[in-house]
Short mmCIF file of C-alpha atoms and ligand atoms in Angstrom, two decimals:
data_model
loop_
_atom_site.label_atom_id
_atom_site.label_comp_id
_atom_site.label_asym_id
_atom_site.label_seq_id
_atom_site.Cartn_x
_atom_site.Cartn_y
_atom_site.Cartn_z
CA MET A 278 -29.17 -14.39 7.20
CA ARG A 279 -26.87 -17.17 5.47
CA VAL A 280 -24.03 -18.38 7.71
CA ILE A 281 -20.77 -19.99 6.51
CA GLU A 282 -18.59 -21.49 9.06
CA THR A 283 -14.79 -21.61 8.65
CA ASP A 284 -11.70 -21.43 10.59
CA PHE A 285 -10.14 -18.35 9.14
CA VAL A 286 -11.34 -15.50 6.91
CA ILE A 287 -8.93 -13.38 5.08
CA VAL A 288 -10.21 -10.12 3.51
CA GLY A 289 -7.90 -9.38 0.49
CA ALA A 290 -6.04 -11.30 -2.18
CA GLY A 291 -2.77 -9.43 -2.60
CA ILE A 292 0.51 -10.54 -1.57
CA ALA A 293 -0.25 -10.35 2.14
CA GLY A 294 -3.52 -12.13 1.91
CA LEU A 295 -2.34 -15.05 -0.22
CA THR A 296 0.68 -15.37 1.88
CA ALA A 297 -1.26 -15.57 5.12
CA ALA A 298 -3.70 -18.06 3.57
CA LEU A 299 -0.94 -20.38 2.31
CA TRP A 300 0.62 -20.53 5.90
CA ALA A 301 -2.68 -20.56 7.67
CA ALA A 302 -3.95 -23.58 5.59
CA GLN A 303 -1.52 -25.74 7.73
CA HIS A 304 -3.84 -24.89 10.80
CA GLY A 305 -7.40 -24.95 9.32
CA GLU A 306 -9.76 -24.07 6.69
CA VAL A 307 -9.33 -20.66 4.99
CA ILE A 308 -11.79 -18.47 3.02
CA ILE A 309 -10.31 -15.49 1.25
CA ILE A 310 -12.84 -12.82 0.27
CA THR A 311 -12.09 -10.02 -2.25
CA LYS A 312 -14.21 -7.58 -3.66
CA ASP A 313 -13.20 -7.67 -7.17
CA GLN A 314 -11.38 -10.12 -9.47
CA ALA A 315 -8.62 -11.75 -7.35
CA HIS A 316 -5.79 -10.19 -9.45
CA ASN A 317 -7.07 -6.66 -9.43
CA CYS A 318 -4.74 -5.57 -6.50
CA ASN A 319 -1.74 -3.46 -5.92
CA THR A 320 0.56 -6.37 -5.80
CA ALA A 321 -0.10 -7.19 -9.27
CA LEU A 322 0.80 -3.72 -10.41
CA ALA A 323 4.02 -3.48 -8.40
CA GLN A 324 7.02 -3.01 -10.78
CA GLY A 325 10.24 -2.62 -9.07
CA GLY A 326 10.62 -5.58 -6.85
CA VAL A 327 11.34 -6.98 -3.33
CA ALA A 328 14.21 -5.53 -1.15
CA ALA A 329 16.19 -8.23 0.69
CA ALA A 330 19.74 -8.29 1.87
CA VAL A 331 20.93 -11.15 -0.43
CA GLY A 332 23.82 -9.50 -2.15
CA LYS A 333 27.45 -10.00 -1.30
CA ASN A 334 28.18 -6.73 0.29
CA ASP A 335 24.78 -6.47 1.96
CA SER A 336 23.40 -7.59 5.45
CA PRO A 337 20.06 -7.35 7.22
CA GLU A 338 21.78 -4.56 9.47
CA LEU A 339 22.47 -2.44 6.38
CA HIS A 340 18.94 -2.78 5.16
CA LEU A 341 17.75 -1.94 8.57
CA SER A 342 19.73 1.16 8.68
CA ASP A 343 18.44 2.33 5.27
CA THR A 344 14.83 1.47 6.32
CA LEU A 345 15.21 3.45 9.48
CA SER A 346 16.67 6.44 7.94
CA ALA A 347 13.99 6.59 5.18
CA GLY A 348 11.46 6.32 8.03
CA ALA A 349 12.69 9.64 9.47
CA GLY A 350 12.70 8.71 13.03
CA ALA A 351 9.14 7.18 13.20
CA CYS A 352 9.80 3.49 12.63
CA ARG A 353 9.42 0.81 15.20
CA PRO A 354 13.13 -0.49 15.21
CA ASP A 355 12.15 -4.06 16.52
CA ALA A 356 9.61 -4.55 13.72
CA VAL A 357 12.11 -3.25 11.15
CA ARG A 358 14.72 -5.61 12.46
CA LEU A 359 12.31 -8.62 11.89
CA LEU A 360 11.47 -7.30 8.39
CA THR A 361 14.92 -7.09 7.29
CA GLY A 362 16.28 -10.20 9.33
CA GLU A 363 13.46 -12.43 7.86
CA ALA A 364 13.73 -11.12 4.28
CA PRO A 365 16.37 -13.52 2.90
CA GLN A 366 14.31 -16.43 4.12
CA ALA A 367 11.14 -15.03 2.56
CA ILE A 368 13.04 -14.77 -0.69
CA GLN A 369 14.27 -18.29 -0.36
CA THR A 370 10.65 -19.49 0.16
CA LEU A 371 9.51 -17.63 -2.92
CA LEU A 372 12.35 -19.23 -4.98
CA GLU A 373 11.17 -22.71 -3.71
CA TRP A 374 7.53 -21.82 -4.67
CA GLY A 375 8.69 -21.02 -8.13
CA VAL A 376 9.01 -17.19 -8.49
CA GLN A 377 11.26 -16.57 -11.45
CA PHE A 378 13.51 -13.65 -10.21
CA ASP A 379 16.00 -12.37 -12.76
CA PHE A 380 19.58 -13.67 -12.50
CA THR A 381 22.79 -12.16 -13.84
CA GLU A 382 24.87 -13.85 -16.39
CA THR A 383 27.23 -15.19 -13.91
CA GLY A 384 24.16 -16.97 -12.06
CA GLU A 385 23.51 -14.57 -9.24
CA LEU A 386 20.31 -12.94 -8.37
CA ALA A 387 20.21 -9.67 -10.28
CA LEU A 388 19.85 -6.73 -7.88
CA ALA A 389 18.51 -3.24 -8.84
CA ARG A 390 19.08 -0.07 -6.94
CA GLU A 391 16.21 2.10 -5.90
CA GLY A 392 15.82 5.41 -4.05
CA ALA A 393 17.34 5.77 -0.54
CA HIS A 394 18.83 2.37 -0.54
CA SER A 395 22.72 2.52 0.05
CA LEU A 396 23.34 -0.29 -2.54
CA ALA A 397 21.54 -2.57 -5.04
CA ARG A 398 19.29 -4.80 -3.13
CA VAL A 399 16.07 -5.20 -5.10
CA LEU A 400 15.25 -8.45 -6.61
CA HIS A 401 12.98 -8.23 -9.66
CA HIS A 402 11.31 -10.10 -12.51
CA GLY A 403 11.81 -7.56 -15.44
CA ASP A 404 9.27 -4.70 -14.48
CA ASN A 405 6.62 -6.89 -13.51
CA THR A 406 7.71 -8.38 -10.15
CA GLY A 407 4.40 -8.05 -8.40
CA ALA A 408 2.59 -9.75 -11.10
CA GLU A 409 5.10 -12.68 -11.15
CA ILE A 410 4.97 -13.18 -7.39
CA TRP A 411 1.18 -12.91 -7.45
CA ARG A 412 0.84 -15.51 -10.28
CA THR A 413 3.26 -17.95 -8.25
CA LEU A 414 1.22 -17.58 -4.96
CA TYR A 415 -2.08 -17.99 -6.82
CA GLN A 416 -0.95 -21.16 -8.45
CA LYS A 417 0.32 -22.56 -5.13
CA LEU A 418 -2.93 -21.65 -3.50
CA GLN A 419 -4.73 -23.70 -6.12
CA GLN A 420 -2.62 -26.69 -5.34
CA THR A 421 -3.25 -26.30 -1.56
CA ALA A 422 -6.09 -28.08 0.11
CA GLY A 423 -8.44 -26.13 2.31
CA ILE A 424 -8.34 -22.78 0.85
CA SER A 425 -11.30 -21.17 -1.07
CA LEU A 426 -11.00 -17.85 -2.88
CA LEU A 427 -14.24 -16.00 -3.26
CA PRO A 428 -13.93 -13.11 -5.78
CA HIS A 429 -16.72 -10.33 -5.97
CA THR A 430 -17.42 -10.54 -2.26
CA TYR A 431 -17.56 -7.35 -0.49
CA ALA A 432 -16.78 -7.28 3.36
CA LEU A 433 -19.27 -4.94 5.04
CA GLU A 434 -18.71 -5.19 8.63
CA LEU A 435 -16.82 -7.29 11.31
CA SER A 436 -18.82 -9.33 13.72
CA LEU A 437 -17.97 -8.99 17.44
CA ASN A 438 -18.84 -10.69 20.63
CA GLN A 439 -17.56 -9.47 24.02
CA GLY A 440 -14.49 -7.67 22.44
CA CYS A 441 -13.56 -10.61 20.18
CA CYS A 442 -13.86 -10.72 16.46
CA THR A 443 -16.14 -13.62 15.47
CA GLY A 444 -16.24 -13.15 11.62
CA VAL A 445 -17.20 -10.95 8.64
CA LEU A 446 -20.42 -9.86 7.33
CA ALA A 447 -20.13 -9.75 3.53
CA GLU A 448 -22.20 -9.52 0.40
CA PHE A 449 -21.61 -12.89 -1.39
CA GLN A 450 -23.38 -13.96 -4.49
CA GLY A 451 -25.93 -11.09 -3.97
CA GLU A 452 -26.78 -12.41 -0.39
CA ILE A 453 -25.64 -11.00 2.92
CA THR A 454 -23.58 -13.76 4.59
CA HIS A 455 -21.92 -14.12 7.92
CA PHE A 456 -18.65 -15.72 7.49
CA SER A 457 -18.17 -16.98 10.98
CA SER A 458 -14.60 -17.79 11.96
CA ARG A 459 -12.03 -18.05 14.77
CA GLY A 460 -9.78 -15.69 13.18
CA VAL A 461 -10.07 -12.69 10.64
CA VAL A 462 -7.13 -11.33 8.79
CA LEU A 463 -7.50 -7.82 7.12
CA ALA A 464 -5.29 -7.55 4.22
CA ALA A 465 -7.33 -5.37 2.09
CA GLY A 466 -4.61 -3.10 0.84
CA GLY A 467 -4.55 0.63 0.64
CA CYS A 468 -6.63 3.78 0.00
CA GLY A 469 -5.03 5.45 -3.05
CA GLN A 470 -8.36 5.76 -4.78
CA ILE A 471 -9.28 8.60 -2.49
CA PHE A 472 -6.82 10.84 -4.22
CA GLY A 473 -7.28 12.54 -7.60
CA ARG A 474 -4.01 10.91 -8.84
CA THR A 475 -3.00 7.43 -7.76
CA THR A 476 -1.12 4.45 -8.94
CA ASN A 477 -3.38 2.07 -6.86
CA SER A 478 -5.59 -0.52 -8.37
CA SER A 479 -9.27 0.44 -8.43
CA PRO A 480 -10.29 -1.48 -5.32
CA SER A 481 -7.85 0.35 -3.19
CA THR A 482 -10.54 2.45 -1.26
CA GLY A 483 -9.48 1.75 2.26
CA ASP A 484 -12.20 -0.64 3.12
CA GLY A 485 -10.01 -2.72 5.64
CA LEU A 486 -9.23 0.47 7.69
CA ALA A 487 -12.84 1.70 7.70
CA LEU A 488 -14.15 -1.82 8.78
CA ALA A 489 -11.51 -2.05 11.54
CA TRP A 490 -11.97 1.39 12.81
CA ARG A 491 -15.82 0.98 13.01
CA ALA A 492 -15.16 -2.31 15.06
CA GLY A 493 -12.98 -0.47 17.54
CA ALA A 494 -9.67 -1.21 16.20
CA GLU A 495 -6.76 1.29 16.99
CA LEU A 496 -5.22 2.99 13.93
CA THR A 497 -1.93 4.72 13.65
CA ASP A 498 0.31 6.84 11.19
CA LEU A 499 -2.47 7.87 8.94
CA GLU A 500 -1.00 11.23 8.04
CA PHE A 501 1.85 9.37 6.30
CA ILE A 502 0.65 8.76 2.66
CA GLN A 503 3.49 7.99 0.14
CA PHE A 504 3.60 9.75 -3.07
CA HIS A 505 5.41 8.30 -5.89
CA PRO A 506 7.32 10.88 -7.86
CA THR A 507 7.04 9.28 -11.28
CA ALA A 508 3.60 8.28 -12.46
CA LEU A 509 2.95 8.77 -16.19
CA ASP A 510 1.22 12.00 -16.66
CA ARG A 511 -1.19 10.61 -19.18
CA GLY A 512 -4.72 8.82 -18.67
CA SER A 513 -6.80 8.66 -15.61
CA ASN A 514 -6.60 6.68 -12.24
CA PRO A 515 -4.83 4.40 -11.73
CA LEU A 516 -1.98 6.33 -13.41
CA PHE A 517 0.74 3.94 -14.91
CA LEU A 518 3.71 3.92 -12.75
CA ILE A 519 7.27 4.47 -14.14
CA SER A 520 9.26 2.41 -11.62
CA GLU A 521 11.95 4.07 -9.54
CA ALA A 522 14.16 1.33 -10.99
CA VAL A 523 14.26 3.36 -14.14
CA ARG A 524 15.94 6.03 -12.18
CA GLY A 525 18.17 3.45 -10.64
CA GLU A 526 19.45 2.47 -14.05
CA GLY A 527 20.31 6.15 -14.80
CA ALA A 528 17.26 7.96 -16.06
CA VAL A 529 17.06 11.62 -14.75
CA LEU A 530 14.39 14.15 -14.21
CA VAL A 531 14.32 17.09 -16.38
CA ASN A 532 12.06 20.18 -16.59
CA SER A 533 10.56 21.67 -19.68
CA GLN A 534 13.51 23.98 -19.95
CA GLY A 535 15.69 20.78 -20.15
CA ALA A 536 17.32 21.42 -16.85
CA LYS A 537 18.37 18.37 -14.60
CA PHE A 538 16.90 19.87 -11.51
CA MET A 539 17.28 17.37 -8.75
CA PRO A 540 20.88 17.92 -7.77
CA ALA A 541 19.65 21.44 -6.69
CA TYR A 542 17.23 19.82 -4.15
CA HIS A 543 19.23 16.83 -2.58
CA PRO A 544 22.53 15.35 -2.64
CA MET A 545 21.23 12.00 -3.74
CA ALA A 546 19.73 13.86 -6.72
CA ASP A 547 17.34 11.64 -8.70
CA LEU A 548 17.65 8.86 -6.06
CA ALA A 549 16.66 11.00 -3.18
CA PRO A 550 13.95 9.76 -0.93
CA ARG A 551 10.47 9.89 -2.58
CA ASP A 552 9.01 12.74 -0.58
CA VAL A 553 11.95 14.96 -1.55
CA VAL A 554 11.57 14.00 -5.20
CA SER A 555 7.83 14.55 -5.14
CA ARG A 556 8.09 17.89 -3.56
CA ALA A 557 10.71 19.05 -5.99
CA ILE A 558 8.43 18.02 -8.84
CA VAL A 559 5.61 19.94 -7.42
CA GLN A 560 7.83 23.00 -7.02
CA GLU A 561 8.82 22.88 -10.61
CA GLN A 562 5.33 22.42 -11.74
CA SER A 563 3.99 25.35 -9.48
CA GLU A 564 6.66 27.49 -11.29
CA GLY A 565 5.00 26.51 -14.60
CA ARG A 566 7.50 23.96 -15.73
CA GLU A 567 6.40 20.51 -16.86
CA VAL A 568 8.49 17.52 -15.63
CA PHE A 569 9.85 14.57 -17.56
CA LEU A 570 11.84 11.43 -16.87
CA ASP A 571 14.68 11.46 -19.44
CA ALA A 572 15.63 7.65 -19.99
CA THR A 573 17.18 8.19 -23.43
CA ALA A 574 20.76 7.57 -22.20
CA LEU A 575 19.66 3.84 -21.36
CA GLY A 576 19.13 3.27 -25.14
CA ALA A 577 18.02 -0.30 -26.19
CA LYS A 578 18.60 -1.56 -22.77
CA PHE A 579 15.31 0.35 -21.73
CA ALA A 580 13.22 -2.08 -23.71
CA ARG A 581 14.97 -5.17 -22.50
CA ARG A 582 15.04 -4.21 -18.78
CA PHE A 583 11.56 -2.52 -18.66
CA PRO A 584 9.45 -4.43 -21.29
CA ASN A 585 6.25 -3.60 -19.62
CA ILE A 586 6.97 0.07 -19.23
CA TYR A 587 8.17 0.30 -22.79
CA ARG A 588 5.12 -1.46 -24.32
CA THR A 589 2.76 0.83 -22.19
CA LEU A 590 4.54 3.92 -23.32
CA VAL A 591 4.56 2.96 -26.94
CA GLY A 592 0.75 2.48 -26.47
CA TYR A 593 0.58 6.17 -25.42
CA ASN A 594 2.70 7.19 -28.57
CA ILE A 595 5.69 7.98 -26.35
CA ASP A 596 9.02 6.51 -27.47
CA PRO A 597 11.08 6.45 -24.32
CA LEU A 598 14.41 5.55 -26.27
CA HIS A 599 14.26 9.03 -27.97
CA GLN A 600 12.06 11.27 -26.06
CA PRO A 601 11.55 12.18 -22.38
CA ILE A 602 8.62 10.69 -20.59
CA PRO A 603 6.00 13.10 -18.98
CA VAL A 604 5.62 12.34 -15.20
CA THR A 605 3.81 13.55 -12.20
CA PRO A 606 3.66 12.46 -8.59
CA ALA A 607 0.61 10.29 -7.56
CA ALA A 608 -0.56 8.76 -4.12
CA HIS A 609 1.14 5.32 -3.98
CA PHE A 610 1.23 3.81 -0.58
CA MET A 611 -0.69 4.09 2.64
CA ILE A 612 1.96 3.80 5.29
CA GLY A 613 -0.42 4.08 8.41
CA GLY A 614 -3.16 1.74 8.97
CA ILE A 615 -4.53 -0.69 11.59
CA LYS A 616 -2.05 -0.62 14.46
CA THR A 617 -0.60 -4.13 15.08
CA ASP A 618 2.20 -5.84 16.97
CA SER A 619 4.92 -7.73 15.18
CA TRP A 620 2.54 -10.70 14.89
CA GLY A 621 -0.15 -8.68 13.10
CA GLN A 622 -2.39 -8.62 16.26
CA THR A 623 -4.71 -5.66 16.70
CA ASN A 624 -6.33 -4.55 19.98
CA ILE A 625 -9.26 -6.75 19.17
CA ARG A 626 -8.70 -10.46 19.80
CA GLY A 627 -9.20 -12.60 16.69
CA LEU A 628 -8.68 -9.67 14.29
CA LEU A 629 -5.35 -9.45 12.79
CA ALA A 630 -4.02 -7.22 9.95
CA CYS A 631 -1.05 -7.37 7.41
CA GLY A 632 0.26 -5.73 4.35
CA GLU A 633 -0.64 -2.27 3.39
CA THR A 634 -3.79 -2.22 5.55
CA ALA A 635 -1.72 -2.78 8.67
CA ALA A 636 0.71 -0.31 10.45
CA THR A 637 3.39 -2.63 12.01
CA GLY A 638 5.68 0.39 12.36
CA VAL A 639 8.27 -0.82 9.57
CA HIS A 640 7.85 2.16 7.48
CA GLY A 641 7.97 5.09 9.84
CA ALA A 642 7.19 8.41 8.17
CA ASN A 643 8.29 7.25 4.83
CA ARG A 644 8.46 3.73 3.24
CA LEU A 645 11.87 2.52 1.72
CA ALA A 646 11.41 1.58 -1.82
CA SER A 647 10.41 -2.19 -2.38
CA ASN A 648 9.83 -2.86 1.27
CA SER A 649 6.15 -3.28 0.77
CA LEU A 650 6.01 -6.67 -0.99
CA LEU A 651 8.63 -7.67 1.51
CA GLU A 652 6.12 -6.67 4.51
CA GLY A 653 3.34 -8.64 2.89
CA LEU A 654 5.66 -11.83 2.77
CA VAL A 655 7.15 -11.46 6.28
CA PHE A 656 3.96 -10.41 8.21
CA GLY A 657 1.53 -12.61 6.06
CA ARG A 658 3.61 -15.62 7.46
CA ARG A 659 3.63 -14.25 11.03
CA VAL A 660 -0.13 -13.71 11.27
CA ALA A 661 -0.68 -17.32 10.21
CA LEU A 662 1.26 -18.37 13.35
CA VAL A 663 -1.09 -16.53 15.62
CA LEU A 664 -4.16 -17.88 13.82
CA ALA A 665 -2.95 -21.30 14.45
CA ARG A 666 -3.38 -20.69 18.29
CA LEU A 667 -7.07 -18.99 18.26
CA GLU A 668 -10.07 -20.79 19.54
CA HIS A 669 -13.52 -20.05 18.25
CA ALA A 670 -15.34 -17.26 20.30
CA ARG A 671 -19.15 -17.94 20.19
CA PRO A 672 -20.77 -15.43 17.56
CA LEU A 673 -23.73 -13.44 18.63
CA PRO A 674 -26.79 -13.89 16.47
CA GLN A 675 -26.65 -11.51 13.39
CA PRO A 676 -29.36 -9.36 12.53
CA ALA A 677 -31.90 -10.79 10.01
CA GLU A 678 -31.53 -7.83 7.68
CA PHE A 679 -28.45 -5.87 6.77
CA PRO A 680 -28.00 -3.27 4.09
CA GLY A 681 -26.19 -4.46 0.92
CA ALA A 682 -23.36 -2.64 -0.65
CA LYS A 683 -24.44 -0.26 -3.51
CA ALA A 684 -21.75 -0.30 -6.22
CA LEU A 685 -19.66 2.89 -6.41
CA ASP A 686 -20.52 4.97 -9.48
CA PRO A 687 -17.30 6.21 -10.97
CA GLY A 688 -19.09 9.17 -12.36
CA ASP A 689 -20.63 10.16 -8.88
CA PRO A 690 -19.81 13.88 -8.42
CA ARG A 691 -19.18 13.27 -4.71
CA LEU A 692 -16.32 10.87 -5.66
CA THR A 693 -14.88 13.48 -7.84
CA ALA A 694 -15.22 16.13 -5.07
CA LEU A 695 -13.60 13.66 -2.59
CA GLN A 696 -10.64 12.99 -4.88
CA ASP A 697 -10.08 16.61 -5.93
CA THR A 698 -10.20 17.74 -2.22
CA MET A 699 -7.79 15.02 -1.07
CA TRP A 700 -5.39 15.92 -3.86
CA SER A 701 -5.33 19.54 -3.67
CA LYS A 702 -5.65 19.89 0.04
CA VAL A 703 -4.32 16.78 1.72
CA GLY A 704 -1.71 15.95 -0.79
CA ILE A 705 2.06 16.46 -1.16
CA ILE A 706 2.20 20.07 0.40
CA ARG A 707 -0.38 20.47 3.17
CA ASP A 708 -1.03 23.36 5.59
CA GLY A 709 -3.44 23.89 8.45
CA HIS A 710 -5.73 26.19 6.42
CA LYS A 711 -6.17 23.73 3.54
CA LEU A 712 -6.62 20.79 5.97
CA GLU A 713 -9.37 22.63 7.78
CA GLU A 714 -11.07 23.32 4.49
CA ALA A 715 -10.76 19.73 3.44
CA SER A 716 -12.14 18.44 6.73
CA ARG A 717 -15.41 20.68 6.24
CA THR A 718 -15.80 19.62 2.72
CA LEU A 719 -15.39 15.89 3.56
CA LEU A 720 -17.97 16.16 6.42
CA GLU A 721 -20.53 17.85 3.98
CA LEU A 722 -19.89 15.07 1.31
CA GLN A 723 -20.35 12.21 4.11
CA ALA A 724 -23.77 13.54 5.01
CA GLY A 725 -25.27 12.35 1.85
CA ALA A 726 -23.15 9.21 1.09
CA GLU A 727 -25.21 6.04 1.34
CA ASP A 728 -23.16 4.10 -0.88
CA PHE A 729 -20.91 1.82 1.12
CA GLU A 730 -17.68 2.03 -0.71
CA LEU A 731 -18.06 5.90 -1.02
CA HIS A 732 -18.83 6.03 2.71
CA ASN A 733 -15.71 4.02 3.63
CA MET A 734 -13.68 6.28 1.42
CA LEU A 735 -14.91 9.36 3.08
CA GLN A 736 -14.45 8.03 6.46
CA VAL A 737 -10.83 7.08 5.60
CA ALA A 738 -10.26 10.50 4.08
CA ARG A 739 -11.49 12.28 7.26
CA LEU A 740 -9.34 10.13 9.52
CA ILE A 741 -6.16 10.84 7.29
CA THR A 742 -7.13 14.54 7.24
CA SER A 743 -7.54 14.76 10.92
CA ALA A 744 -4.23 12.97 11.52
CA ALA A 745 -2.50 15.44 9.16
CA LEU A 746 -4.00 18.37 10.99
CA ASN A 747 -2.80 16.83 14.41
CA ARG A 748 0.72 16.58 13.36
CA PRO A 749 2.11 20.15 13.39
CA GLU A 750 5.50 19.42 11.92
CA SER A 751 7.00 17.97 8.69
CA ARG A 752 8.31 14.48 8.70
CA GLY A 753 8.80 11.99 5.97
CA SER A 754 6.08 11.85 3.64
CA HIS A 755 3.97 14.34 5.70
CA PHE A 756 4.99 17.96 4.77
CA ARG A 757 3.24 21.00 6.08
CA SER A 758 4.51 24.40 4.54
CA ASP A 759 3.14 26.06 7.85
CA TYR A 760 5.45 23.77 9.99
CA PRO A 761 8.28 22.95 7.38
CA VAL A 762 10.70 21.24 9.78
CA SER A 763 10.60 18.13 11.92
CA ASN A 764 10.16 18.77 15.62
CA LEU A 765 11.78 16.38 18.10
CA ALA A 766 8.80 16.65 20.36
CA TRP A 767 6.74 14.96 17.61
CA GLN A 768 9.12 12.04 16.93
CA HIS A 769 6.58 9.57 17.99
CA ARG A 770 3.68 7.69 16.53
CA HIS A 771 0.30 9.01 16.53
CA PHE A 772 -2.56 6.61 17.60
CA VAL A 773 -6.37 6.97 16.74
CA PRO A 774 -8.74 5.05 18.74
CA GLY A 775 -11.27 3.11 16.98
CA ARG A 776 -14.91 3.98 16.92
CA PHE A 777 -17.57 1.64 18.13
CA SER A 778 -20.37 2.46 15.92
CA ALA A 779 -20.87 3.29 12.21
C1 SIN B 1754 8.57 1.27 -8.03
O1 SIN B 1754 8.79 0.32 -8.70
O2 SIN B 1754 9.10 2.38 -8.17
C2 SIN B 1754 7.75 1.04 -6.83
C3 SIN B 1754 8.38 0.24 -5.92
C4 SIN B 1754 7.72 0.58 -4.47
O3 SIN B 1754 6.78 1.36 -4.34
O4 SIN B 1754 8.24 0.03 -3.56
#
């Protein structure tokens, strides 16, 4: 087997992976591997922005308090304090690196309001914030010595010796390669593609989670999947997102009878937490009413403030200045993931995780809007500080042969069955009966799955379903109609031990 030695391997090239690479390059050579083109990631699709307490009337304490209340009692407060406390510095760094955030006419950073924030605190670049940040980080990476980015390189398994992570086995240029390193960072994003409706990029199949679990890493909070209320109800996965910032600017949800229904569901109406808005939409849909986002009151401002959304809608023959936009909820963010401490360390020495793949405890049971790009920036930097102190553990000899990754066939009926099962039985409204049914279907599907990516997706789907079954209450993004209220006895995180063989 081919061996490539380096100091650090980072799996994933979104905001968390690139940030970790840029800081880690000060301490050694970095190889980033990513299974598709580097820019095909959730970061580049993120529209709304980055939350940070940089406004006049804001403070990290207020940001902390909003994050904790959105998290519905399941956050790790120490981790949230770090997140909100380090946010202003992370923004300062982005500005120094060249990110073009929008400014007001009076020269202050322009701030938008999103759901469950008590004031406007979301920095943005039009409605293309993630793409702007990704472009800047990527440019900086190209100017930084000691970082190589290998696209179309698929991580298959972690290599271990005596409980230490010693590298990654990956398919690189058609050859199985052992990237041997003193530190591995999993920053492989989320798993939205396991659901029939998602806003997530096509590579978001939960590989990082599956790899870590097989290697024995502890996972947590898997039952918490965040559904975004307003994806465009046209086309196929990934569904195009209609940013929450559109509601922040005054757009309102209406049903096919023209009623503004959100005030009947929550005092914050259209800016209620995402789980509340998503369930309200599902309720309307289940009673036979279609749901639309009416942004016509914004007038011409819509096209100026949301040029990307405007262009895309026009491409679908929808004129948002004059007609309401058809919307539906869709799986948007994996809150749970690989359990880490506040430095991104897992229970395996040498294995770190950050970004959506990791569960640092900052999101609790429900992520506050625009805290995810922030998480990638803050914890991407923190993992690099741990990498700096790691020493090489001697790798074991690797097997001469290792099965390669067979490409996922988008037309595979098992993929459709997986996505339909997860959407209809492990989606926005769950119950024990549907979850049991989903468990059985997923087990049957897994029996025949040789394809590596599909196998990972099924493994992650089974872990999520079992975590949802094992939480007999409703909290944040996890709603069970058979246990519709929160139970104080369950106000804790829910750990899943890693498995040691595939
Ligand atoms: C959005 O723009 O609505 C998405 C922002 C986020 O998911 O944090």
